[in-house]
PDB file of C-alpha atoms and ligand atoms in Angstrom:
ATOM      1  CA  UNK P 459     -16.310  -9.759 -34.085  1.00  0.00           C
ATOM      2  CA  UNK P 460     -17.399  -6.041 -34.737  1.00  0.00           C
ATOM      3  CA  UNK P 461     -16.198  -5.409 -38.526  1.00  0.00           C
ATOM      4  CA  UNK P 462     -14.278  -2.125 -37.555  1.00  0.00           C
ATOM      5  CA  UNK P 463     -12.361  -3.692 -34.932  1.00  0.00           C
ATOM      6  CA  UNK P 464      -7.932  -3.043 -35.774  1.00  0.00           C
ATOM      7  CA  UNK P 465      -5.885  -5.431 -35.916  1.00  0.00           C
ATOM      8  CA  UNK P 466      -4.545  -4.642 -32.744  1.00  0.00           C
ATOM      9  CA  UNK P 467      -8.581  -4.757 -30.994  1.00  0.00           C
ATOM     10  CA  UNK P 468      -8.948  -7.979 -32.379  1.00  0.00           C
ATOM     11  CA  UNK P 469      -5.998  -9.633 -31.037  1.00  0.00           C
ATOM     12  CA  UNK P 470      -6.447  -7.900 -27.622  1.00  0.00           C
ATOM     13  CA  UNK P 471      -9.983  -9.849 -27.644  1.00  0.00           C
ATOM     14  CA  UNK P 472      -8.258 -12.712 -28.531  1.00  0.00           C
ATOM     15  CA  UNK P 473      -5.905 -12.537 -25.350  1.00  0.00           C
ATOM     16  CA  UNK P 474      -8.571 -12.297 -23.164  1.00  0.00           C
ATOM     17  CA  UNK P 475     -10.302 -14.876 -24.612  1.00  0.00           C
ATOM     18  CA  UNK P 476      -7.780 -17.543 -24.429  1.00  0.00           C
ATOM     19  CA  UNK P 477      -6.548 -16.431 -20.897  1.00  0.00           C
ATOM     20  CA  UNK P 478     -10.413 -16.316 -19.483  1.00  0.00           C
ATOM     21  CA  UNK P 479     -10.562 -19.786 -20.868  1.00  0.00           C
ATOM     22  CA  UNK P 480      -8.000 -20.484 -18.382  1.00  0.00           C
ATOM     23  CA  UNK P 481      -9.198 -18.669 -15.660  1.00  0.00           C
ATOM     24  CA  UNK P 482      -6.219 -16.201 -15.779  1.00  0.00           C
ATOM     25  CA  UNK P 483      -6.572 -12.215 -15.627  1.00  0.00           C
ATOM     26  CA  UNK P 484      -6.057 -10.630 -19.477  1.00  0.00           C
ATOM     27  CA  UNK P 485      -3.715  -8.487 -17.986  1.00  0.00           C
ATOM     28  CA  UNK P 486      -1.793 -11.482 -16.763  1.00  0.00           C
ATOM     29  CA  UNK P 487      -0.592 -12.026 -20.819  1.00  0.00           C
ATOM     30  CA  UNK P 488       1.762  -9.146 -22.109  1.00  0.00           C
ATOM     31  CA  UNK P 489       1.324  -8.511 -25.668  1.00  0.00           C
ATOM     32  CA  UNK P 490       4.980  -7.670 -27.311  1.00  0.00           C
ATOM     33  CA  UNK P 491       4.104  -6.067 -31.014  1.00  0.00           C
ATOM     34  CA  UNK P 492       6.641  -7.187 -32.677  1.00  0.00           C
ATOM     35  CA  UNK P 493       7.458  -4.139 -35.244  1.00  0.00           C
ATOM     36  CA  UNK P 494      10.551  -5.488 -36.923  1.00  0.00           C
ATOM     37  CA  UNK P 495      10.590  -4.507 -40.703  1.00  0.00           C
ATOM     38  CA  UNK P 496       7.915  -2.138 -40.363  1.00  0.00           C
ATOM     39  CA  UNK P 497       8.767   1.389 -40.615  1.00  0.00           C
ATOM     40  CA  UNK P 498       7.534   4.147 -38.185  1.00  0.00           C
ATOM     41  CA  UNK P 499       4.651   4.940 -39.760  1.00  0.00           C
ATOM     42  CA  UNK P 500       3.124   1.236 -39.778  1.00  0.00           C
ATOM     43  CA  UNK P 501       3.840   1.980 -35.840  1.00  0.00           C
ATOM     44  CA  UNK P 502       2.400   5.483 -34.887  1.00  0.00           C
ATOM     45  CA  UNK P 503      -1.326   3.663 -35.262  1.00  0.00           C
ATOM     46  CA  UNK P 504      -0.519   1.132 -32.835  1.00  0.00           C
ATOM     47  CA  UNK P 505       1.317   3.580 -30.459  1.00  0.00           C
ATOM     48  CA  UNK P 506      -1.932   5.627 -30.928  1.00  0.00           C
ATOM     49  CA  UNK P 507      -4.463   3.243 -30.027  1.00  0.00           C
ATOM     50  CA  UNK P 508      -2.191   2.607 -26.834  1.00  0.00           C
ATOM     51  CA  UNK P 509       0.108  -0.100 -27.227  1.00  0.00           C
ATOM     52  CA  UNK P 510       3.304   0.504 -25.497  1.00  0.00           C
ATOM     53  CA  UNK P 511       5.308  -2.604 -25.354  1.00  0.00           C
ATOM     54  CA  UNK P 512       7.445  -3.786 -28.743  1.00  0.00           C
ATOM     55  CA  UNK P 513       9.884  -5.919 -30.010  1.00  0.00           C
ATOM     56  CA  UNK P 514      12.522  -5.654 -32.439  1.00  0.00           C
ATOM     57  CA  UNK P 515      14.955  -8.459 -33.371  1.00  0.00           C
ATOM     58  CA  UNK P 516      17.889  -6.098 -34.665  1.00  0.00           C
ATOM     59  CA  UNK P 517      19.756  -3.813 -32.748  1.00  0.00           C
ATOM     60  CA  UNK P 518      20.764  -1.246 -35.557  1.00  0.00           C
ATOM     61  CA  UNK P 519      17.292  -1.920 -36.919  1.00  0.00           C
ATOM     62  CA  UNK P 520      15.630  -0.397 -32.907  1.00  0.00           C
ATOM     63  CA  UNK P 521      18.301   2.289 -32.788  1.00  0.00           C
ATOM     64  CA  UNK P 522      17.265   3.762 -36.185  1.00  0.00           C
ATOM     65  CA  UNK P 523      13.344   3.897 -35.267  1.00  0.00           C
ATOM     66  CA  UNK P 524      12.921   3.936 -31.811  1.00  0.00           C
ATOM     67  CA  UNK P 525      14.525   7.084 -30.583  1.00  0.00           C
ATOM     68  CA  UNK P 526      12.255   9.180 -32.464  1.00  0.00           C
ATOM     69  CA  UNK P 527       9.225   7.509 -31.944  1.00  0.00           C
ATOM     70  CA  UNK P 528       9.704   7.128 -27.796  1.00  0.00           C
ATOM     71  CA  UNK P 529      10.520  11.119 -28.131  1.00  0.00           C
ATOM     72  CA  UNK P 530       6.792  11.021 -29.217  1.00  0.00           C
ATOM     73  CA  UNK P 531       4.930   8.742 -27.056  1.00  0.00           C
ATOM     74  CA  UNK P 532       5.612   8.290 -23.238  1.00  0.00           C
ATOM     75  CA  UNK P 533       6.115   4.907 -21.576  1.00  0.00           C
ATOM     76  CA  UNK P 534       6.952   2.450 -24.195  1.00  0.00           C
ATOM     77  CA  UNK P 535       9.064  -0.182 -23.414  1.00  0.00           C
ATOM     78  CA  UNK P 536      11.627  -2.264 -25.572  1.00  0.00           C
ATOM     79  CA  UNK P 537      12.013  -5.847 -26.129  1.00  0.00           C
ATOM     80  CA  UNK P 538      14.619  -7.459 -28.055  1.00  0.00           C
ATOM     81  CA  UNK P 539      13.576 -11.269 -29.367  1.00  0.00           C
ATOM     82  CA  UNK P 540      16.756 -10.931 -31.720  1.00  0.00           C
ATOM     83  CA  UNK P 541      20.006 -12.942 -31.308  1.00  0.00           C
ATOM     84  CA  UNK P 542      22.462 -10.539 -29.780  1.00  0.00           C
ATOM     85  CA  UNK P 543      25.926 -10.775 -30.630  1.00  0.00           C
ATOM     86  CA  UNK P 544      28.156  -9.613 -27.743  1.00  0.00           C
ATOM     87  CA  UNK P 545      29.845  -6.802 -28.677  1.00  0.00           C
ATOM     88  CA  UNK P 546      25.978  -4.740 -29.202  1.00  0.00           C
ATOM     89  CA  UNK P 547      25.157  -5.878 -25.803  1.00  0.00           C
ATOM     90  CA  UNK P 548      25.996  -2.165 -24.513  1.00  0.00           C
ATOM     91  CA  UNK P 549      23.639  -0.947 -27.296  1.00  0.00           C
ATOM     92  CA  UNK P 550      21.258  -3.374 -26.210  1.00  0.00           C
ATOM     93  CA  UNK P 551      21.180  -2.586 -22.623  1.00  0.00           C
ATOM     94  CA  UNK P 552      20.785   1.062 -23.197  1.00  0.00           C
ATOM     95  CA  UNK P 553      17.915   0.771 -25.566  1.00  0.00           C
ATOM     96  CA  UNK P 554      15.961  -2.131 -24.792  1.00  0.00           C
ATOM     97  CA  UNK P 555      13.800  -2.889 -21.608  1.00  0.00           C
ATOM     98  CA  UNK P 556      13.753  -6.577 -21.972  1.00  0.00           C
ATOM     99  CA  UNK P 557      16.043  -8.884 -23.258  1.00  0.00           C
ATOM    100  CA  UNK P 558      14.341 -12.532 -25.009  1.00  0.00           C
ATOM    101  CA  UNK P 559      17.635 -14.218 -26.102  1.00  0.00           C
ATOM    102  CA  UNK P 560      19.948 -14.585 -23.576  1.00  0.00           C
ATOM    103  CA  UNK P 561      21.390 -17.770 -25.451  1.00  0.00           C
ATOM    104  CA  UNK P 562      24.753 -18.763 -23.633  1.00  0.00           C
ATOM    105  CA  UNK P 563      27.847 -18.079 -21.160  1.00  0.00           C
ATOM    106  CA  UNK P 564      29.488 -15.101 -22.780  1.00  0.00           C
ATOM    107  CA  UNK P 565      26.679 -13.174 -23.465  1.00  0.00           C
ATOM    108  CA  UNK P 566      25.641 -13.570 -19.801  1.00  0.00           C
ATOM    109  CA  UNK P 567      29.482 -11.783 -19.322  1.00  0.00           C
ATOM    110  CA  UNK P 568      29.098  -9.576 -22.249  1.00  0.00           C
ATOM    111  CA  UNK P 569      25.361  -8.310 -20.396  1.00  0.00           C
ATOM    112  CA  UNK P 570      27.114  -8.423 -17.072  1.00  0.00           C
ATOM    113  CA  UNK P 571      29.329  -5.568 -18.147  1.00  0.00           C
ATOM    114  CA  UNK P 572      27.358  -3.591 -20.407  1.00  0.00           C
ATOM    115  CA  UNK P 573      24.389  -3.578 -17.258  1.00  0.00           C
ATOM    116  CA  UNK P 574      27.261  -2.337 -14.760  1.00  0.00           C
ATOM    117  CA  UNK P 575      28.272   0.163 -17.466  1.00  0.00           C
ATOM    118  CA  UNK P 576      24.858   1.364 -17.755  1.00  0.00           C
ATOM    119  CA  UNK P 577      24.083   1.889 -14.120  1.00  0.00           C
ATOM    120  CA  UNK P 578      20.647  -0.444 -14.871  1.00  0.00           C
ATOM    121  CA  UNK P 579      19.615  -3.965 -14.868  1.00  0.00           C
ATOM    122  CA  UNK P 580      17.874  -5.715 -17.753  1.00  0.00           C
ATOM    123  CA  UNK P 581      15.442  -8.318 -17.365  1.00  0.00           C
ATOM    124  CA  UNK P 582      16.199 -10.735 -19.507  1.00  0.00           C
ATOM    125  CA  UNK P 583      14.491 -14.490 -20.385  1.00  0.00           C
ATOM    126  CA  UNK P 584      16.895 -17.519 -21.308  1.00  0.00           C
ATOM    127  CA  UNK P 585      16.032 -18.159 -24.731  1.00  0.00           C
ATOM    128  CA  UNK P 586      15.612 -21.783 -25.274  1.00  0.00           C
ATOM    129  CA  UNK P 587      16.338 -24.416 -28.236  1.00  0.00           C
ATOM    130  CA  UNK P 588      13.368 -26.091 -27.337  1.00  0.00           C
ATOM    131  CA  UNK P 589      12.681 -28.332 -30.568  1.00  0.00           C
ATOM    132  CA  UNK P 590      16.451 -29.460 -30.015  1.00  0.00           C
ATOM    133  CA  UNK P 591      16.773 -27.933 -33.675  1.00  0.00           C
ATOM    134  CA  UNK P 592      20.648 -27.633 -34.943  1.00  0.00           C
ATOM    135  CA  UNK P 593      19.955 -24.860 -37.094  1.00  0.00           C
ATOM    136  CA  UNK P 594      17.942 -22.856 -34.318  1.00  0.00           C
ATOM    137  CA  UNK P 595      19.190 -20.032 -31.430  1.00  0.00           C
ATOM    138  CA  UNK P 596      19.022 -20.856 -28.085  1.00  0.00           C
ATOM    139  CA  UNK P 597      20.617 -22.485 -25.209  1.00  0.00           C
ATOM    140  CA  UNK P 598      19.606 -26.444 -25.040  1.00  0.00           C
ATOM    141  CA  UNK P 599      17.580 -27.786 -22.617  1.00  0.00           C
ATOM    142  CA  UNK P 600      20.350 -29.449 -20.696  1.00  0.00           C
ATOM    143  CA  UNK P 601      21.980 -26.479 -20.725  1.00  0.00           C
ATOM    144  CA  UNK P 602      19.510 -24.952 -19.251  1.00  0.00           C
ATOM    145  CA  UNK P 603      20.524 -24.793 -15.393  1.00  0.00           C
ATOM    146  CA  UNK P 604      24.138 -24.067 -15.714  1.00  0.00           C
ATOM    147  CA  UNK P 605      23.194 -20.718 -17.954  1.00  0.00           C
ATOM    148  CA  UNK P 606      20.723 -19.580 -15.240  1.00  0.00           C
ATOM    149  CA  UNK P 607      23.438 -20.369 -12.390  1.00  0.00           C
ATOM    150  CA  UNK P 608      26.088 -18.045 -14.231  1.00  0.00           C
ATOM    151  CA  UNK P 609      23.548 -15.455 -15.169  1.00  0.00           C
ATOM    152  CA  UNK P 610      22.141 -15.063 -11.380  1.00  0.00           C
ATOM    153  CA  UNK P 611      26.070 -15.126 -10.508  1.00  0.00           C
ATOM    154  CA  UNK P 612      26.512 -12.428 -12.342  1.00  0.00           C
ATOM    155  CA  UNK P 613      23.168 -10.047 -11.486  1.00  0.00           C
ATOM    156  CA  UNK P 614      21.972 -10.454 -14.708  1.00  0.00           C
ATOM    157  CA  UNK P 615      18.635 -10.583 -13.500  1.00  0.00           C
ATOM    158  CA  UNK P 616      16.258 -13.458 -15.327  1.00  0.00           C
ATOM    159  CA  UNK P 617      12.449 -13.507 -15.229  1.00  0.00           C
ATOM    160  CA  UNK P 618      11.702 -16.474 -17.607  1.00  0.00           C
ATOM    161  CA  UNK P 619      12.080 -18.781 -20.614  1.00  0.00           C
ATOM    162  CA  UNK P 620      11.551 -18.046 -23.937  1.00  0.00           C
ATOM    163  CA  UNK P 621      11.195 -19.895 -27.163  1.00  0.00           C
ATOM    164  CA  UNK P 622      10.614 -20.398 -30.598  1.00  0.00           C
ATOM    165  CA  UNK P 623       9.220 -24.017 -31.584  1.00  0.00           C
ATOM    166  CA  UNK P 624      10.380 -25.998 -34.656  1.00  0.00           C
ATOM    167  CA  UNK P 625       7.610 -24.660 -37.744  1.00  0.00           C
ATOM    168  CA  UNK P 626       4.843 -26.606 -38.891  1.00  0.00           C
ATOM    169  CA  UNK P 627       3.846 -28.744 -36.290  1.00  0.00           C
ATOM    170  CA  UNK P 628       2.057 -28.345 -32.918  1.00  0.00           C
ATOM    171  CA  UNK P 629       3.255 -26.322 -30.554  1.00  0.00           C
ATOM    172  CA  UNK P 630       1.572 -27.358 -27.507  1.00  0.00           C
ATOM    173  CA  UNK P 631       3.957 -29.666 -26.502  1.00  0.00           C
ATOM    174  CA  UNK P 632       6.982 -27.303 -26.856  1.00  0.00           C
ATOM    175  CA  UNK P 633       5.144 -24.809 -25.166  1.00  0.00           C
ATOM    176  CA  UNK P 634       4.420 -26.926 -22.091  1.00  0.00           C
ATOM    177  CA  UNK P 635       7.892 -28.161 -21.941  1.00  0.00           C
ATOM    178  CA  UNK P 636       9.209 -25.034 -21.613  1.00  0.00           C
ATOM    179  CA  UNK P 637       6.542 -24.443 -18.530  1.00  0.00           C
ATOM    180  CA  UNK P 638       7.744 -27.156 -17.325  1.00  0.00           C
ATOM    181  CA  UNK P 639      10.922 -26.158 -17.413  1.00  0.00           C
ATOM    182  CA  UNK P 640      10.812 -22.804 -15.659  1.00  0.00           C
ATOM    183  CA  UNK P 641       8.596 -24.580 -13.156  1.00  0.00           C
ATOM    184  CA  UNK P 642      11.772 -26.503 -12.320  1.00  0.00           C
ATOM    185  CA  UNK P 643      13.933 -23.651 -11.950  1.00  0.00           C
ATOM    186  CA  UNK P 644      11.329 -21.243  -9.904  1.00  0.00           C
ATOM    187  CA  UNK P 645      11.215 -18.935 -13.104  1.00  0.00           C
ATOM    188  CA  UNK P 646       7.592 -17.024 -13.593  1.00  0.00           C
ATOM    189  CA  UNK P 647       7.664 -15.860 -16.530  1.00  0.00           C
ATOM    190  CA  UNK P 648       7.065 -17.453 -20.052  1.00  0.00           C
ATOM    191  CA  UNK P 649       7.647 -15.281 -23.518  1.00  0.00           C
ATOM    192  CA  UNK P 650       6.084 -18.104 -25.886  1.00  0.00           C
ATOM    193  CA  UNK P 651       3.491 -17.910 -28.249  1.00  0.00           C
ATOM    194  CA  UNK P 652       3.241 -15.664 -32.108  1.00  0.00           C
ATOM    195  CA  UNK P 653       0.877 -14.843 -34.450  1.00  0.00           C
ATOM    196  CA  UNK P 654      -0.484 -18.089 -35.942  1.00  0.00           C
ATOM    197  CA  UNK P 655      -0.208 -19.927 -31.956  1.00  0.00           C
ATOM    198  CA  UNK P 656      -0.812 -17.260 -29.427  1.00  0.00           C
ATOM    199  CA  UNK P 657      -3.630 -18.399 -28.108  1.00  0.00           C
ATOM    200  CA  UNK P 658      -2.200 -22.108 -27.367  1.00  0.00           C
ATOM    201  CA  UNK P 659       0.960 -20.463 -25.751  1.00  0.00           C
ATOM    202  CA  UNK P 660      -1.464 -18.420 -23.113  1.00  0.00           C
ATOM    203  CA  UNK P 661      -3.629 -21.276 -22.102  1.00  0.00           C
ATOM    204  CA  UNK P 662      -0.406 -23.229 -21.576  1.00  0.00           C
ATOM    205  CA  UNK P 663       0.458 -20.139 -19.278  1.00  0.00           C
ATOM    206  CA  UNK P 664       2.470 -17.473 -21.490  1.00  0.00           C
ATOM    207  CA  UNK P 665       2.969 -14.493 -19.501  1.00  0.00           C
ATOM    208  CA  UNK P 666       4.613 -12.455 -22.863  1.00  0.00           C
ATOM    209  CA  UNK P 667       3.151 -13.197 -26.427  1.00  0.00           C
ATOM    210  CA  UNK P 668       4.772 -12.127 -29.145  1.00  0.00           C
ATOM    211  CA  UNK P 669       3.287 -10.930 -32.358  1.00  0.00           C
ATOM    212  CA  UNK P 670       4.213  -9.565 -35.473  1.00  0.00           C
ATOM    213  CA  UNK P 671       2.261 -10.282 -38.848  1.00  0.00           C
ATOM    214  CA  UNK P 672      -1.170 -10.459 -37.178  1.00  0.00           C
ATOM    215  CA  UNK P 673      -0.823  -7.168 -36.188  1.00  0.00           C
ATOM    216  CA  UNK P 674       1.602  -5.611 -38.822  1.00  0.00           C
ATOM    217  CA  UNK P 675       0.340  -7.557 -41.587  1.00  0.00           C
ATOM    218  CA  UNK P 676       3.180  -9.886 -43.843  1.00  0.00           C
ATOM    219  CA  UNK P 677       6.747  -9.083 -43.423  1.00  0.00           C
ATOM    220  CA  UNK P 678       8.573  -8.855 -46.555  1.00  0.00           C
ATOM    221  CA  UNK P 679      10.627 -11.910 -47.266  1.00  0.00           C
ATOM    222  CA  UNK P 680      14.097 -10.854 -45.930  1.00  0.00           C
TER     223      UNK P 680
HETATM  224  C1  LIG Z 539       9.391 -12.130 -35.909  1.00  0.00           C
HETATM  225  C2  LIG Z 539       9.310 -12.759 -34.582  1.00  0.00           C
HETATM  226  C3  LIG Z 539       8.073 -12.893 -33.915  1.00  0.00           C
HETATM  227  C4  LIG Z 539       6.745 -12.493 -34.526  1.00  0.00           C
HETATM  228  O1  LIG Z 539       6.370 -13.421 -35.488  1.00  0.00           O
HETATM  229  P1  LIG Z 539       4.935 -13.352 -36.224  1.00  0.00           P
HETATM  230  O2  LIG Z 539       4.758 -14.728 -36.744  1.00  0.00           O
HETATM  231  O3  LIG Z 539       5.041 -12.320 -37.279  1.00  0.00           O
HETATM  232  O4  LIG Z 539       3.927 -13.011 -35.192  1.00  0.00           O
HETATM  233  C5  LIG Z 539       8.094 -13.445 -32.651  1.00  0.00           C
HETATM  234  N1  LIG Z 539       9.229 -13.846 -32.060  1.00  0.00           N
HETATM  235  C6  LIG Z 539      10.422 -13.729 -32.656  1.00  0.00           C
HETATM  236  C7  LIG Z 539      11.635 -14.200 -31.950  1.00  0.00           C
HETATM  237  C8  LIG Z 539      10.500 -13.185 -33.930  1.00  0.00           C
HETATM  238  O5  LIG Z 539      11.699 -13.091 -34.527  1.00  0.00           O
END
């Protein structure tokens, strides 16, 4: 690895590594920086090297930053991997481009509005408990079917899965369940795969990565 490389170079290298090791195109992995905590100026060196797509996991948190720094830079698009409560899902619609945690029924009402509000659809993935963790967002498995029958009722449009395995112990297996999962349902897209397991989640087909500390450095604890 050349020395000078960022942060932000290195991981892109990684990408293409892992999906070439696949046989899939580099460009077929979206990398989502995930920015939350950091303030703008951790950002402006990412936005200048040419990322474009981030993530935030607080509404307030996006609304505060964002504004400003899209006012800068043309073309970069929003994702939220937060838990969204229902009453910010008009915030959300307006300033996100992507949704990760569509989570249950009312939400999928709550969106419903807010998108007709808005005049614009979301794309949103069904965020799912995928380590069957009782602590842990997301919609369980067997849940699964009936959440993407009401959201495609309601023309809130869904491209994938998403998840967040249980820590400290191998992904792989969550990650391929969840593959297996959209397979079932027809869904494309898969946002799986952070900073210390990225490179698993792609060569077990994640089409959205999401990562934070390798690019940001540590997080504060919160
Ligand atoms: C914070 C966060 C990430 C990024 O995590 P890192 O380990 O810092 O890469 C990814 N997904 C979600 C849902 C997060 O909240």
């Amino acid at each position: 690895m050349d020395e000078l490389a960022t942060p932000l170079e290195d991981i892109r290298a990684r990408i293409a590594a892992a999906a070439q090791l696949t046989r899939r195109a580099p460009d077929a992995v979206t990398l989502v920086a995930i920015s939350k905590t950091h303030p703008a100026e951790a950002i402006m060196p990412l936005l200048a090297q040419g990322q474009r797509v981030f993530g935030e996991n607080r509404v307030q948190e996006a609304q505060e930053k964002w504004p400003a720094l899209r006012e800068a830079h043309s073309g970069v698009t929003l994702h939220l991997v937060g838990q969204l409560q229902s009453n910010k899902a008009e915030d959300a619609v307006r300033l996100f481009d992507c949704i990760h945690s569509l989570d249950r029924p009312s939400l999928v009402g709550a969106l419903a509005k807010a998108m007709d509000r808005a005049g614009r659809r979301v794309p949103c993935f069904i965020q799912v408990n995928i380590g069957e963790e009782a602590q842990k967002g997301g919609c369980a498995i067997p849940e699964v079917p009936a959440l993407l029958a009401e959201a495609r009722g309601a023309d809130v449009p869904v491209m994938g899965l998403m998840c967040v395995p249980p820590a400290k112990v191998e992904a792989a297996p969550y990650f391929a369940l969840l593959g297996k999962i959209a397979d079932d349902h027809g869904l494309a897209a898969l946002s799986m795969g952070m900073s210390e397991d990225f490179e698993t989640a792609i060569m077990l087909g994640a089409t959205h990565v999401r990562v934070g500390s390798a690019l940001f450095g540590a997080r504060e604890a919160a």
